[in-house]
Every structure is written in structure tokens, then in C-alpha cells.
Tab-separated table of C-alpha atoms (C1' of nucleotides) in Angstrom:
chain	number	residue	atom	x	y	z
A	1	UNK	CA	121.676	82.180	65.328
A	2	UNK	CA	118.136	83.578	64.448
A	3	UNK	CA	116.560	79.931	66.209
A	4	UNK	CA	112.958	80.035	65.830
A	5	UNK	CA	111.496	80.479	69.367
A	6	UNK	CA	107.931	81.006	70.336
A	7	UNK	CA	107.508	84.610	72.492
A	8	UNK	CA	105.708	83.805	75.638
A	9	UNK	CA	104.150	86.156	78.230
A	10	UNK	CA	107.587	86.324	80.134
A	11	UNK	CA	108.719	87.256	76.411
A	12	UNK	CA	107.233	90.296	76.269
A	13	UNK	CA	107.470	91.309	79.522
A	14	UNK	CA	111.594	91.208	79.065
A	15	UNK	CA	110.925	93.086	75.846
A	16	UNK	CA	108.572	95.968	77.694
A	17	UNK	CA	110.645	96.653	80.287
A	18	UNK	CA	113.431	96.778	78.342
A	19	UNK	CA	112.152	99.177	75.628
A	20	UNK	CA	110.837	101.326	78.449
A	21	UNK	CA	113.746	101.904	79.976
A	22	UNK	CA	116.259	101.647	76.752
A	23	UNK	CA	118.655	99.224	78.176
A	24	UNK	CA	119.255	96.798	81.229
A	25	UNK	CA	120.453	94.205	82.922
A	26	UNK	CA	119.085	91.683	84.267
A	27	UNK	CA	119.799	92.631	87.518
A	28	UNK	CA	117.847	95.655	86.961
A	29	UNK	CA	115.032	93.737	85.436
A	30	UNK	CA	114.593	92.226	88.410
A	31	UNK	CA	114.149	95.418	90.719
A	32	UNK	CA	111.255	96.849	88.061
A	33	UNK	CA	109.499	93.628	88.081
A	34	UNK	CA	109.924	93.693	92.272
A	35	UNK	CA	109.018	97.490	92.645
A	36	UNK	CA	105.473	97.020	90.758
A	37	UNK	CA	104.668	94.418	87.732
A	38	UNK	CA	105.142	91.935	89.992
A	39	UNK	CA	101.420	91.780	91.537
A	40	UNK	CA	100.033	92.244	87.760
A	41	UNK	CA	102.428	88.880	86.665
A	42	UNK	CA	105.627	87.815	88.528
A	43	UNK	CA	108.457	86.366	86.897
A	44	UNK	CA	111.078	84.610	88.262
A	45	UNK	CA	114.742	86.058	88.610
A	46	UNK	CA	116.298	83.116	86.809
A	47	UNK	CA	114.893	83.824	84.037
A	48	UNK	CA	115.262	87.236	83.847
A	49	UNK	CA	118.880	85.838	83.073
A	50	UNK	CA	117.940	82.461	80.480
A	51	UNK	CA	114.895	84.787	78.745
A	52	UNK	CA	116.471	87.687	77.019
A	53	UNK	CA	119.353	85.128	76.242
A	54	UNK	CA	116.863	83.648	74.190
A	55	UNK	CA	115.643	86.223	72.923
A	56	UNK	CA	119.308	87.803	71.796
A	57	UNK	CA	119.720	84.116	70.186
A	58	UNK	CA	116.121	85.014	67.846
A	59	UNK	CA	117.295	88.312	67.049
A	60	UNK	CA	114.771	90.304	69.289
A	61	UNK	CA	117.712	92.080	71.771
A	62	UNK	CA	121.420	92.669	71.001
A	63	UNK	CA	123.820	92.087	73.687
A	64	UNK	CA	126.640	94.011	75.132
A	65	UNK	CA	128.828	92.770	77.398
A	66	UNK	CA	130.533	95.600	79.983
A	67	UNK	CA	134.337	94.940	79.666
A	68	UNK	CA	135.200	95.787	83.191
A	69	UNK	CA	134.036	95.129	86.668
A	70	UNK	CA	131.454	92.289	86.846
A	71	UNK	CA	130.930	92.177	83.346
A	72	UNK	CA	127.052	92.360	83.466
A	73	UNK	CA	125.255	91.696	80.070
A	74	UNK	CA	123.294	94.816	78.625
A	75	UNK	CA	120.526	93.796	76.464
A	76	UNK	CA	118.651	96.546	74.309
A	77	UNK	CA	115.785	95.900	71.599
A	78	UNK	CA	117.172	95.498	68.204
A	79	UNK	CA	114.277	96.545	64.615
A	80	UNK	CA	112.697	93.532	65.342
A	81	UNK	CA	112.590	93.423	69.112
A	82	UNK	CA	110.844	96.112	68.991
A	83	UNK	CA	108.425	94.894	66.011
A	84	UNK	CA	107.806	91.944	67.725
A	85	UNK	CA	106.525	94.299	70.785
A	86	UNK	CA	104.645	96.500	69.223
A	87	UNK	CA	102.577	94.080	67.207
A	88	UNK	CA	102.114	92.235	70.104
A	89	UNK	CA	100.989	95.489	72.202
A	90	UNK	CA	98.432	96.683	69.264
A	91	UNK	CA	97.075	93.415	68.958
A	92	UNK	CA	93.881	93.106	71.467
A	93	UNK	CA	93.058	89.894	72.892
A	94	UNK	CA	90.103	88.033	74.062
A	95	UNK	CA	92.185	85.679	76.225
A	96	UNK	CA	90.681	85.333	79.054
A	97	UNK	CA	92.610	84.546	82.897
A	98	UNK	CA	91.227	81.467	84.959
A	99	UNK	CA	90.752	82.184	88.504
A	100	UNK	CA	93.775	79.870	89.420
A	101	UNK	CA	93.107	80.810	92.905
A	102	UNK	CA	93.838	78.728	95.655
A	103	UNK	CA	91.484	79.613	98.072
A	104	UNK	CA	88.688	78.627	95.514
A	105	UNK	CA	90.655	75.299	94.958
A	106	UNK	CA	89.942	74.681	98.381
A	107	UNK	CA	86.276	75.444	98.326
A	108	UNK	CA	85.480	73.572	95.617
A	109	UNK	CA	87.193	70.799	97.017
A	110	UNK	CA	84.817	71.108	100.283
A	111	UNK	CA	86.312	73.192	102.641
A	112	UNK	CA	84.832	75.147	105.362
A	113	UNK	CA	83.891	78.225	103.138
A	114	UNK	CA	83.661	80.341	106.900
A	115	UNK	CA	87.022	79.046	108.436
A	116	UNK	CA	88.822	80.132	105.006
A	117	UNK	CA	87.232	83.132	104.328
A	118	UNK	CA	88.624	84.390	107.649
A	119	UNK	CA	92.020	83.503	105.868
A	120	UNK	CA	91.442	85.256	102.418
A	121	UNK	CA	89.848	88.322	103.987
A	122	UNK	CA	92.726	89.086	106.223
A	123	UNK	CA	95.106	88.595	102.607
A	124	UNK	CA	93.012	90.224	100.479
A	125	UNK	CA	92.466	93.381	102.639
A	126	UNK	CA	96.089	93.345	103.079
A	127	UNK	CA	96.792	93.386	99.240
A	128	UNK	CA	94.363	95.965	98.706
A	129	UNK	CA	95.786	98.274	100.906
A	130	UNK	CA	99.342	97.583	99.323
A	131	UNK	CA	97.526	98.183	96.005
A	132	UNK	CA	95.662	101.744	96.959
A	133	UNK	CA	99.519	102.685	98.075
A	134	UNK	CA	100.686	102.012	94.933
A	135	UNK	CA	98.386	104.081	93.229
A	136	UNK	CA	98.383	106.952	95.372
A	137	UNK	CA	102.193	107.101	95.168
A	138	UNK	CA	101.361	106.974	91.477
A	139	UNK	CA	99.064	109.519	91.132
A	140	UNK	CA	101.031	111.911	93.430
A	141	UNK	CA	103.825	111.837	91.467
A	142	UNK	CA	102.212	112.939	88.365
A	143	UNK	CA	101.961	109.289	86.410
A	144	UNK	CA	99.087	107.998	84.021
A	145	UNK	CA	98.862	105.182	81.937
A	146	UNK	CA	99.152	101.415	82.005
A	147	UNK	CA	101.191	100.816	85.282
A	148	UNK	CA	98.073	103.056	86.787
A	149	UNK	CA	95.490	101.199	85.424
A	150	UNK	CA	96.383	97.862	85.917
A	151	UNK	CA	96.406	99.125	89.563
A	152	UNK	CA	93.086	100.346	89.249
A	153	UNK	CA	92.042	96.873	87.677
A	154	UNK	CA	93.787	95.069	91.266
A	155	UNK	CA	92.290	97.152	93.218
A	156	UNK	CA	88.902	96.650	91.992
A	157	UNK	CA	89.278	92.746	91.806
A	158	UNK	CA	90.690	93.075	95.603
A	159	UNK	CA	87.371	94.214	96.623
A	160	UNK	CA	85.360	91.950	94.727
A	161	UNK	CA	86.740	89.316	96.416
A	162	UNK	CA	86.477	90.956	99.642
A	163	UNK	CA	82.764	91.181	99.165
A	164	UNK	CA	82.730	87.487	97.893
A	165	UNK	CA	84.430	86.014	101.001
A	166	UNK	CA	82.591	88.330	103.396
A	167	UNK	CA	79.429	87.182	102.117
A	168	UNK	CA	80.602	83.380	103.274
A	169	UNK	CA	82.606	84.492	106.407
A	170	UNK	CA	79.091	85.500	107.663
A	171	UNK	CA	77.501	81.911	106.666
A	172	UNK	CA	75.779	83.943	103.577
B	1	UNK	CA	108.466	52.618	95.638
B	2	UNK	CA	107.580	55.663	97.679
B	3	UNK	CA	109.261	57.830	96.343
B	4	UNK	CA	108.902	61.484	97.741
B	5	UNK	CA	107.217	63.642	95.422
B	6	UNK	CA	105.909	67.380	96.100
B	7	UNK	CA	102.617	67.875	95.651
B	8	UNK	CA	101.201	70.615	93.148
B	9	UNK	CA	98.068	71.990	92.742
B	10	UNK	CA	97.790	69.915	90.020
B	11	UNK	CA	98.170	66.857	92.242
B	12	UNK	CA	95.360	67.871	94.576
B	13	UNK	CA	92.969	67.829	91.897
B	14	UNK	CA	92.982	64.700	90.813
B	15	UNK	CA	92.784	63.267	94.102
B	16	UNK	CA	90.017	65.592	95.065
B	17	UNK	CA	88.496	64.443	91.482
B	18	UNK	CA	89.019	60.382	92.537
B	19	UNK	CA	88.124	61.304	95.982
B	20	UNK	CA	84.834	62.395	94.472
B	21	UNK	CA	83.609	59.665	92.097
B	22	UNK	CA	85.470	56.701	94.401
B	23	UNK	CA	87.619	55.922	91.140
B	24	UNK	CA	88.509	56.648	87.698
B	25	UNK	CA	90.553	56.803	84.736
B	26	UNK	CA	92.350	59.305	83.449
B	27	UNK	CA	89.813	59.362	80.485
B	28	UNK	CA	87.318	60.110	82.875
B	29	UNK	CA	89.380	62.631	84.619
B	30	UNK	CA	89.578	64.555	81.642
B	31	UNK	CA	85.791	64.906	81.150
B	32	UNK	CA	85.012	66.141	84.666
B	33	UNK	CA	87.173	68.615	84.662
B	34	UNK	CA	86.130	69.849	81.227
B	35	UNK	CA	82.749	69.324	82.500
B	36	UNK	CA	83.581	72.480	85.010
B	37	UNK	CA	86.382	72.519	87.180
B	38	UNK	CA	88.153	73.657	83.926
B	39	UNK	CA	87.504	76.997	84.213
B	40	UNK	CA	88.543	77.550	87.863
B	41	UNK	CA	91.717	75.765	87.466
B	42	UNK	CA	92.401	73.836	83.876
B	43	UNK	CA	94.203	71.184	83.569
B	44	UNK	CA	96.092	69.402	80.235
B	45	UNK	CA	95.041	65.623	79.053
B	46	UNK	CA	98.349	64.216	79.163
B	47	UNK	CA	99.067	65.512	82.999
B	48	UNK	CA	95.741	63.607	84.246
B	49	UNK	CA	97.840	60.691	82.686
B	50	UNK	CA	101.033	61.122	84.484
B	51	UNK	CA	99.810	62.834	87.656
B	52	UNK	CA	97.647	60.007	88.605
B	53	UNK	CA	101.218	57.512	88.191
B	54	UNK	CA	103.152	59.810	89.958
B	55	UNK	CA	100.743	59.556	92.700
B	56	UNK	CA	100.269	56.539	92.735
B	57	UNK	CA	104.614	55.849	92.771
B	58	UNK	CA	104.345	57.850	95.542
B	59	UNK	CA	101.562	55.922	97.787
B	60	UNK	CA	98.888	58.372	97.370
B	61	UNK	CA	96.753	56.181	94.855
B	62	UNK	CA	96.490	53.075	94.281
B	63	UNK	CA	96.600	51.247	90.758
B	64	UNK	CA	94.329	48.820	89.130
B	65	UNK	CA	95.034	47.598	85.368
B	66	UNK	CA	91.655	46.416	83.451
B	67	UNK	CA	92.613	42.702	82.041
B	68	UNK	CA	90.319	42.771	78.983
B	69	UNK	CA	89.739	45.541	75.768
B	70	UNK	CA	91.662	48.551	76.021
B	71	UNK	CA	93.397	47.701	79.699
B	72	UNK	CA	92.877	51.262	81.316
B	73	UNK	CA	94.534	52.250	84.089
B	74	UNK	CA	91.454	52.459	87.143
B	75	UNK	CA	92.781	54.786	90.311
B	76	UNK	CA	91.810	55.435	93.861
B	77	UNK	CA	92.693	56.815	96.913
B	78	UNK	CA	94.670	54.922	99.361
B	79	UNK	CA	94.919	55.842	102.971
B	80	UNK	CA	97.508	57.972	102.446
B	81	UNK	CA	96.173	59.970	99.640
B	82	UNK	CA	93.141	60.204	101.541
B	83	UNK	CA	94.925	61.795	104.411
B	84	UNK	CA	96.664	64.178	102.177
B	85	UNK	CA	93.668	65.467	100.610
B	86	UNK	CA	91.682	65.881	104.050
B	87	UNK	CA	94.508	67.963	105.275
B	88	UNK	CA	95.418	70.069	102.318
B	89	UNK	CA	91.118	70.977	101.806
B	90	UNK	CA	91.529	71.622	105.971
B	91	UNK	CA	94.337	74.199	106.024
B	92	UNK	CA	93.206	77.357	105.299
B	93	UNK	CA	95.207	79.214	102.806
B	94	UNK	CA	96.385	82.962	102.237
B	95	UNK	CA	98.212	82.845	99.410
B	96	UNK	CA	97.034	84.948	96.316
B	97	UNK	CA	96.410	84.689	93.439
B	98	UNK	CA	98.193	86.758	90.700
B	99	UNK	CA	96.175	88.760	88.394
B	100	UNK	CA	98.098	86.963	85.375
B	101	UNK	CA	95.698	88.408	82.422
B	102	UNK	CA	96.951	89.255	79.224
B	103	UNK	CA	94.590	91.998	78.582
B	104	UNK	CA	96.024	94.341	81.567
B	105	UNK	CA	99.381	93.273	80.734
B	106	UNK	CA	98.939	94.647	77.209
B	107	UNK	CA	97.436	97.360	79.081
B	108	UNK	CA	100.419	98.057	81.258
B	109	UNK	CA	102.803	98.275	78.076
B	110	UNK	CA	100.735	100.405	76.590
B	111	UNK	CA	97.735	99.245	74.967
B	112	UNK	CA	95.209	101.382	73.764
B	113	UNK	CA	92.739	100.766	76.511
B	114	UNK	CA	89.704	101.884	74.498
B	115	UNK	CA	90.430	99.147	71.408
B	116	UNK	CA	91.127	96.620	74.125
B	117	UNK	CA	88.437	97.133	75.634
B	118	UNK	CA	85.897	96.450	72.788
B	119	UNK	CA	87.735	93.151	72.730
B	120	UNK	CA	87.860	92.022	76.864
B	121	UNK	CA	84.268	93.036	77.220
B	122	UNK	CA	82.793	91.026	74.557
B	123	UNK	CA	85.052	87.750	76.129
B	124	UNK	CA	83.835	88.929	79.819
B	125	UNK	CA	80.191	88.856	79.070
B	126	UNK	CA	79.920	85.933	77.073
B	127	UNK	CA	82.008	84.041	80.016
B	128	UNK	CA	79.413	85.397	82.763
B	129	UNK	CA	76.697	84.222	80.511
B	130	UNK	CA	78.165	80.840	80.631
B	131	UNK	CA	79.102	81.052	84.617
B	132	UNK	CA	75.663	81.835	85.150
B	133	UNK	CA	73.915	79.326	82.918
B	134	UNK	CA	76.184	76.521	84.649
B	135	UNK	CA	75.267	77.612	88.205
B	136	UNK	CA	71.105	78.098	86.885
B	137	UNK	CA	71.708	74.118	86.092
B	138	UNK	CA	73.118	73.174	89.406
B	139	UNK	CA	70.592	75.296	91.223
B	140	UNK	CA	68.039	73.608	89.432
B	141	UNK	CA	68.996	70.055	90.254
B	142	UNK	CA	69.386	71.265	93.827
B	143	UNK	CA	73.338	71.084	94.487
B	144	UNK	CA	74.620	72.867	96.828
B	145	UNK	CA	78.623	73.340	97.758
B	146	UNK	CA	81.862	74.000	96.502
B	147	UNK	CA	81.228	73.820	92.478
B	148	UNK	CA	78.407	76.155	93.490
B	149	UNK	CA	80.955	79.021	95.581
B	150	UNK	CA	83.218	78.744	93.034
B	151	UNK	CA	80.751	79.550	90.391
B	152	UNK	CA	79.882	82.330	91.858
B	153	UNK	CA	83.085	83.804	92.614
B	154	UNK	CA	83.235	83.540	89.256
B	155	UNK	CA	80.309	85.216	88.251
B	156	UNK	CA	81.506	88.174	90.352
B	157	UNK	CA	85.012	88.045	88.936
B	158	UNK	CA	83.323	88.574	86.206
B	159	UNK	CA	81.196	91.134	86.683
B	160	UNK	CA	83.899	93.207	88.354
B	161	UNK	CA	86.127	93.000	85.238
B	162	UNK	CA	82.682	94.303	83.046
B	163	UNK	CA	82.998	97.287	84.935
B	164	UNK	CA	86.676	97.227	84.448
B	165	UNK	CA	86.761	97.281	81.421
B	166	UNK	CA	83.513	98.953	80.621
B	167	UNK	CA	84.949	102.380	82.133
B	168	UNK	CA	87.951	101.917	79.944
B	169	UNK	CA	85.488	101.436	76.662
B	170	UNK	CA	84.034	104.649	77.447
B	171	UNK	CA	87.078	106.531	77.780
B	172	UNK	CA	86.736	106.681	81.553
C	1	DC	C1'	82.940	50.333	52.949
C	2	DC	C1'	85.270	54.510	53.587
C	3	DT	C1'	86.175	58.518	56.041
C	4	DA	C1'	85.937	61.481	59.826
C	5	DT	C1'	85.814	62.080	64.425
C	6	DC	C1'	86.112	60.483	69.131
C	7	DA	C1'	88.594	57.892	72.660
C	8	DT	C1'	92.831	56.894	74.649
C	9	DG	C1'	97.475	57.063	75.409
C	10	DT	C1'	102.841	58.004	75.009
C	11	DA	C1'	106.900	60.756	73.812
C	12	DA	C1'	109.515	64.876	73.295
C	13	DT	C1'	110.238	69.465	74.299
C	14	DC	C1'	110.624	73.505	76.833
C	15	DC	C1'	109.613	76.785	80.229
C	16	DG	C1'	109.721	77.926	84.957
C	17	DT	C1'	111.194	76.867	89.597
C	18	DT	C1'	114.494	75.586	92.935
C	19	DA	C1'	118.985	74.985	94.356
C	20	DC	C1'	123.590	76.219	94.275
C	21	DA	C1'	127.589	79.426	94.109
C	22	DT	C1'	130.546	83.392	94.599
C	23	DG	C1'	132.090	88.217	94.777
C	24	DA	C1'	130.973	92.728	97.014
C	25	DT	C1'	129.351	95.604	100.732
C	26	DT	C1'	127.729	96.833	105.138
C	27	DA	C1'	127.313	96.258	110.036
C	28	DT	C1'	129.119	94.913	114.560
D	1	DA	C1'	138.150	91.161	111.154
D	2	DT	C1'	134.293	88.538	110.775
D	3	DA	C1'	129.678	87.721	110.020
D	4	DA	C1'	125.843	88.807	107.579
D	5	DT	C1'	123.451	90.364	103.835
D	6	DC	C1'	123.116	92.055	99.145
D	7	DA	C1'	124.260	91.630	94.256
D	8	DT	C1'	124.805	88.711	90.521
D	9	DG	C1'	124.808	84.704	88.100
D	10	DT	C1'	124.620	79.435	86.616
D	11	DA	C1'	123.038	74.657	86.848
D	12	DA	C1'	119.781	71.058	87.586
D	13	DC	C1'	115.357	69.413	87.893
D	14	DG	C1'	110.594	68.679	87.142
D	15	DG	C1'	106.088	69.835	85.736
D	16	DA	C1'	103.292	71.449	81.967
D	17	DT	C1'	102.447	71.959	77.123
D	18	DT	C1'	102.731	70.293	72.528
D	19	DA	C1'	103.178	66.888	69.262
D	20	DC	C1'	102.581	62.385	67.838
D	21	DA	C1'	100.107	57.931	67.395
D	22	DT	C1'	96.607	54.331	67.151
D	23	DG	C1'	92.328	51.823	67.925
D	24	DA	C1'	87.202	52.320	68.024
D	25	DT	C1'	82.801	54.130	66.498
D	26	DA	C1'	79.513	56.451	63.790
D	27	DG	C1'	77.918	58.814	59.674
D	28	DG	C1'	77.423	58.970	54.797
DNA sequence: CCTATCATGTAATCCGTTACATGATTAT
DNA sequence: ATAATCATGTAACGGATTACATGATAGG
């Protein structure tokens, strides 16, 4: 018990969504991270099971398991889980993301920058519309805060990129 | 012999890396991409030491040993490798690229999104000074290409997250 | 010379992905 | 009823990161 483990991203994301929401499964992790954090940072559903089993081992969740019926594991935060988040939360970061993107892989790589901006303007428009969705299903029901801004943030970067592979679908 | 391996990402670098210079060591592998690929798409020491011998178990590259001092391991392509390469840079790809940046995922749980700011637009500038100073150098010695897109994809990525983030700063 | 840093590489660990598996529910 | 799909979970594998290790080179 209390094993020394290091929190990762997918850490903290387990611990979020679990403080927002009180208590859950993992099952039910897995529909929140589906129905929107999913385009921000997408986690796998395995390990929506293996993470928060980790993190009841550290002494960050407690675990309750339902006596009848399936006999699904409840996790909820325990004094330190939620500690651990909000240090984490209030601490800002200069990290910056690389651009891990594959279409620019394949640019820099050599290829055709026209042929595969045809490609990654049809996705990107496509993402950005999903995005604006979001956020206008968002805002009509009333909501502020992170979930909305992070949407603001994609939808931005969705139209950078659309100007950036416009410029070289036109040979600019 | 031949064994079948999947390729990664990861694996498509350092052929397109070999590809580029003919051959090379791992050694040398390590300084090109630090040299600038690195920020597009980084890649750890000890992988561009096992990549290259999984590749090369697997047909793509082919192995020389040097006989005398410290007996590097020398790769290239073989005609297989080269095949793979020419067909992964060929195929256009839609795939996306997650936002994956710890600054908007503090943000979605909850970060104070003026302190945060402070902190991602310092980070943000200082990387577009360095994008831009990179692709001033190439410009200047006339190159022309991929490393040159991707630079400035990055220099708008970065811009766009400036204003991201500068909107935030102001309480906007 | 001695020490610090760079060059070069291997080993161990762990996280994340993929594959597998089975009970429940809905549709035909 | 039977097939198909959804809900729920575990196991195995492999790639990526971290830690460890040692020989060379340069600075003091």
C-alpha cells in the first residue's frame, strides 16, 4: 500500500473527472472523456480501468466495490487525491506541446505540400465545425469555464491551420 | 530475420533522417533531430538506438559495424526501407492531431486562466522567437522545403496560441 | 594530472495500446 | 430465438522514458 507512483497527465485527468463529478466508474469515465475531453487529450479505455487502480494503490482514490449486480468499482478522491489535484491545478506551467502532427511529419519529410493540404483542409474544416458545435451547445446551455475555453483554444488552432494549409493548397 | 514489425511514427523518422544524409549512426541521429526536427516531433536518445535495429531486423535498413575505435553501428536504407518511406511521405494523411497541452488541460480543470496565462505567454513568445530565428537562418542560406513549411506552421501555431492566451491574460 | 563534461551505448521500468473475453440488452 | 451490438472488464505486448554506465576529450 501507499507505493510511490509518479502522477502523469492521464493521472490527473482520472483525478478531475472524478472530483467533478464526486464518484465513478470507470465505465462512466469513459463516456465524459468520449462526450468532450477527448479532442483536448484522449485517453484510452483500458486505462481508465489500470489508472485509478493505481492511483487507489498511492492513496489518491478510495475504492468501493458495489456488492450486487456487476460489481463495478466506485472510485472517489480521498484528502490527498484531492491535494494532489489541486496543487497540480494551481500550479501554472510553461510546458509547452510539440506539434506532433502528422500531416507536418509528412511535409517535412518531402511531400507534396498541395496534394496533402487538400487532405488536412477537408479534416480540419471538419473538426472545426465539430468544435463550434460543441461550444454553441455549451454556451446555450448556460456553461462557462474550462471545458468552454479549451473549446475556444481548438477552435482557434482549427483555423490557424486552415489558413496554413490553404496558403500551400494554392501553391503559396 | 524479417520479422514483421509495425511501423510508428517514430520509425518513419529515422528512415526519413538516413534517407536524408545516405547513412548514419544513431549518434548522429540524435544531433539532427536536436538540430530541428525536435521540436515538430521529439524523439528520445535511446529509441534512435533501438529503432534503427528494429528496422533493420525487419529489412528496412541495413547494418554496417565499424571494425576499429569505438565500432558504431553505420545504417542505411535498403530497398525495402526505401519503398516504405516513399509510400508513407506519398499517402496523404487526415488524421489529427490532438491538442495534448498541459496548459488548457489545467485550464479545463479549472485553472485560473489569468495566472496561467502570465506563464503560457512568456513560453509562447520566447518559442516563436526561436521558430523564427531558425527559419531567418534557413532563408538566409537559401533552403527551401519541408524543414521550411514546418517552421512556419510553427510560427503560426504559435502566434495563434499568443492570442490565445493573450485574451485570457487580459481577462477576456 | 585531475576533473568535468561530452560522446556513446545498454538495461530496466512503466505507461499506453491492442487484443481478448463475457454478460446484458436490443432488434429482427 | 438468434444475431447483433452495447456494456464492462482483463491480459498481453511493445514502444517510450528513465536510469545506469563507461570511454574519450578538453579545460584548469
Amino acid at each position: 500500500m501507499q507505493a510511490e507512483i509518479r502522477l502523469t497527465p492521464t493521472s490527473y485527468i482520472v483525478l478531475g473527472l472524478i472530483d467533478a463529478r464526486g464518484e465513478a466508474t470507470p465505465y462512466e469515465l469513459k463516456a465524459i472523456v468520449a462526450a468532450g475531453l477527448g479532442n483536448l487529450w484522449s485517453v484510452q479505455h483500458a486505462q481508465l480501468y489500470s489508472e485509478p487502480e493505481r492511483l487507489a494503490g498511492a492513496g489518491y482514490l478510495e475504492e468501493e466495490r458495489e456488492e450486487t449486480g456487476r460489481r463495478r468499482k466506485r472510485y472517489a478522491l480521498t484528502r490527498e487525491g484531492r491535494a494532489a489535484l489541486r496543487d497540480w491545478v494551481g500550479e501554472p506551467t510553461g510546458a509547452l506541446s510539440e506539434l506532433r502532427d502528422l500531416g507536418l511529419l509528412k511535409l517535412f519529410f518531402g511531400a507534396d505540400p498541395a496534394t496533402l493540404a487538400t487532405t488536412q483542409l477537408e479534416a480540419h474544416r471538419a473538426q472545426l465545425a465539430r468544435y463550434e458545435a460543441q461550444r454553441d451547445a455549451l454556451r446555450l446551455a448556460g456553461t462557462a469555464g474550462g471545458a468552454v475555453l479549451t473549446l475556444e483554444a481548438g477552435i482557434g488552432h482549427e483555423r490557424e491551420y486552415i489558413r496554413f494549409w490553404s496558403r500551400l493548397a494554392k501553391g503559396g
